[in-house]
């Protein structure tokens, strides 16, 4: 449901466009500063429990396989 009433209303005086723009900028900055901070991201689980560790290459036994198992891919 939207309201049809204005967000700002000039009670006294006759401001020009530059003054209204400055007032709008100040009110917008004040409302942004008083807004609550977004929630912190969830804590990342350990890489030991990450799903990609179950997607490793199959073991291939053979000569030098133990040496190749420690090399990066």
Coordinates of N, CA and C in Angstrom, one line a residue:
X1 N 0.8 -1.2 0.0 CA 0.0 0.0 0.0 C 0.9 1.2 0.0
X2 N 0.7 2.1 -1.0 CA 1.5 3.3 -1.0 C 0.7 4.5 -0.5
X3 N 1.4 5.4 0.1 CA 0.8 6.6 0.6 C 1.0 7.8 -0.4
X4 N 0.0 8.6 -0.5 CA 0.1 9.7 -1.5 C 0.6 11.0 -0.8
X5 N 1.0 11.0 0.4 CA 1.5 12.2 1.0 C 3.0 12.4 0.7
X6 N 3.4 13.6 0.6 CA 4.9 13.9 0.3 C 5.8 13.5 1.5
X7 N 7.0 13.2 1.2 CA 8.0 12.9 2.3 C 8.5 14.1 3.0
X8 N 8.6 15.2 2.3 CA 9.0 16.5 2.8 C 8.0 17.6 2.5
X9 N 7.8 18.5 3.5 CA 6.8 19.5 3.3 C 7.5 20.8 3.8
X10 N 7.4 21.9 3.0 CA 8.0 23.2 3.4 C 6.9 23.9 4.1
X11 N 7.2 24.2 5.4 CA 6.2 24.9 6.2 C 6.2 26.4 6.1
X12 N 7.4 26.9 6.0 CA 7.5 28.4 5.9 C 8.6 28.7 4.9
X13 N 8.4 29.8 4.1 CA 9.4 30.2 3.2 C 9.1 29.7 1.8
X14 N 10.0 30.1 0.9 CA 9.9 29.6 -0.5 C 11.2 29.2 -1.0
X15 N 11.7 28.0 -0.8 CA 13.0 27.6 -1.2 C 13.1 27.3 -2.7
X16 N 14.3 27.6 -3.2 CA 14.5 27.4 -4.6 C 14.9 25.9 -4.8
X17 N 15.1 25.5 -6.1 CA 15.5 24.1 -6.4 C 16.8 23.7 -5.7
X18 N 17.8 24.5 -5.7 CA 19.0 24.1 -5.1 C 18.9 23.9 -3.6
X19 N 18.1 24.7 -2.9 CA 17.9 24.5 -1.4 C 17.1 23.2 -1.2
X20 N 16.1 22.9 -2.0 CA 15.4 21.7 -1.8 C 16.3 20.5 -2.1
X21 N 17.2 20.6 -3.1 CA 18.1 19.5 -3.4 C 19.0 19.3 -2.2
X22 N 19.5 20.4 -1.6 CA 20.4 20.2 -0.5 C 19.7 19.6 0.7
X23 N 18.5 20.0 1.0 CA 17.7 19.5 2.1 C 17.4 18.0 1.8
X24 N 17.1 17.6 0.6 CA 16.9 16.2 0.3 C 18.1 15.4 0.5
X25 N 19.3 15.9 0.1 CA 20.6 15.2 0.3 C 20.9 15.0 1.8
X26 N 20.6 16.0 2.6 CA 20.9 15.9 4.0 C 20.0 14.9 4.7
X27 N 18.7 14.9 4.4 CA 17.8 14.0 4.9 C 18.1 12.6 4.5
X28 N 18.5 12.4 3.3 CA 18.8 11.0 2.8 C 20.1 10.5 3.5
X29 N 21.1 11.4 3.6 CA 22.3 11.0 4.3 C 22.0 10.6 5.8
X30 N 21.2 11.4 6.4 CA 20.9 11.2 7.8 C 20.1 9.8 8.0
X31 N 19.2 9.5 7.1 CA 18.5 8.3 7.2 C 19.4 7.1 6.8
X32 N 20.3 7.3 5.9 CA 21.2 6.2 5.6 C 22.2 5.9 6.8
X33 N 22.6 7.0 7.5 CA 23.5 6.8 8.6 C 22.8 6.1 9.8
X34 N 21.5 6.4 9.9 CA 20.8 5.8 11.1 C 20.2 4.4 10.8
X35 N 20.4 3.9 9.6 CA 19.8 2.6 9.2 C 20.7 1.5 9.9
X36 N 20.1 0.4 10.3 CA 20.9 -0.6 10.9 C 21.8 -1.3 10.0
X37 N 23.0 -1.7 10.5 CA 24.0 -2.4 9.6 C 23.4 -3.7 9.1
X38 N 23.8 -4.1 7.9 CA 23.4 -5.4 7.4 C 24.0 -6.5 8.3
X39 N 23.4 -7.6 8.4 CA 23.9 -8.7 9.2 C 25.2 -9.2 8.6
X40 N 26.1 -9.7 9.5 CA 27.4 -10.2 9.1 C 27.2 -11.5 8.4
X41 N 28.0 -11.8 7.4 CA 27.9 -13.1 6.7 C 28.1 -14.2 7.6
X42 N 27.5 -15.3 7.3 CA 27.6 -16.5 8.1 C 29.0 -17.0 8.1
X43 N 29.4 -17.6 9.2 CA 30.8 -18.1 9.3 C 31.0 -19.3 8.4
X44 N 32.1 -19.2 7.7 CA 32.4 -20.2 6.7 C 32.9 -21.4 7.4
X45 N 32.5 -22.6 7.0 CA 32.9 -23.8 7.6 C 34.3 -24.1 7.1
X46 N 35.0 -25.0 7.8 CA 36.4 -25.4 7.5 C 36.4 -26.0 6.1
X47 N 37.6 -25.8 5.4 CA 37.8 -26.5 4.1 C 37.9 -28.0 4.2
X48 N 38.2 -28.5 5.4 CA 38.2 -29.9 5.6 C 36.8 -30.5 5.4
X49 N 35.8 -29.8 5.6 CA 34.4 -30.2 5.5 C 33.7 -29.7 4.2
X50 N 34.5 -29.1 3.3 CA 33.9 -28.5 2.1 C 33.5 -29.6 1.1
X51 N 32.5 -29.4 0.4 CA 32.0 -30.5 -0.5 C 33.0 -30.8 -1.7
X52 N 33.9 -29.9 -2.0 CA 34.8 -30.2 -3.1 C 35.9 -31.2 -2.7
X53 N 36.1 -31.4 -1.4 CA 37.1 -32.4 -1.0 C 36.6 -33.8 -1.4
X54 N 35.3 -34.0 -1.5 CA 34.8 -35.3 -1.9 C 34.9 -35.5 -3.4
X55 N 35.3 -34.5 -4.2 CA 35.4 -34.6 -5.6 C 36.8 -34.7 -6.1
X56 N 37.7 -35.3 -5.3 CA 39.1 -35.4 -5.7 C 39.2 -36.5 -6.8
X57 N 40.4 -36.4 -7.4 CA 40.7 -37.4 -8.5 C 40.8 -38.8 -7.9
X58 N 40.5 -39.8 -8.6 CA 40.6 -41.2 -8.1 C 42.1 -41.5 -7.9
X59 N 42.3 -42.4 -7.0 CA 43.7 -42.8 -6.7 C 44.2 -43.8 -7.8
X60 N 45.4 -43.6 -8.2 CA 45.9 -44.5 -9.3 C 47.2 -45.1 -8.8
X61 N 47.1 -46.3 -8.2 CA 48.4 -47.0 -7.7 C 49.4 -47.3 -8.8
X62 N 50.6 -47.3 -8.5 CA 51.6 -47.6 -9.5 C 53.0 -47.0 -9.1
X63 N 54.0 -47.1 -9.9 CA 55.3 -46.6 -9.6 C 55.2 -45.1 -9.5
X64 N 55.7 -44.5 -8.4 CA 55.8 -43.1 -8.2 C 54.4 -42.5 -7.8
X65 N 53.4 -43.3 -7.6 CA 52.1 -42.7 -7.3 C 52.1 -41.9 -6.0
X66 N 52.8 -42.4 -5.0 CA 52.9 -41.8 -3.7 C 53.5 -40.4 -3.9
X67 N 54.5 -40.3 -4.8 CA 55.2 -39.0 -5.0 C 54.2 -38.0 -5.8
X68 N 53.5 -38.5 -6.7 CA 52.6 -37.7 -7.5 C 51.3 -37.3 -6.7
X69 N 51.0 -38.0 -5.6 CA 49.8 -37.7 -4.8 C 50.0 -36.3 -4.1
X70 N 51.3 -35.9 -3.8 CA 51.5 -34.7 -3.1 C 51.7 -33.5 -4.0
X71 N 51.8 -33.7 -5.3 CA 52.0 -32.7 -6.3 C 50.7 -31.9 -6.5
X72 N 50.7 -30.6 -6.7 CA 49.5 -29.9 -7.1 C 49.0 -30.3 -8.5
X73 N 47.8 -30.2 -8.7 CA 47.2 -30.5 -10.0 C 47.3 -29.4 -11.0

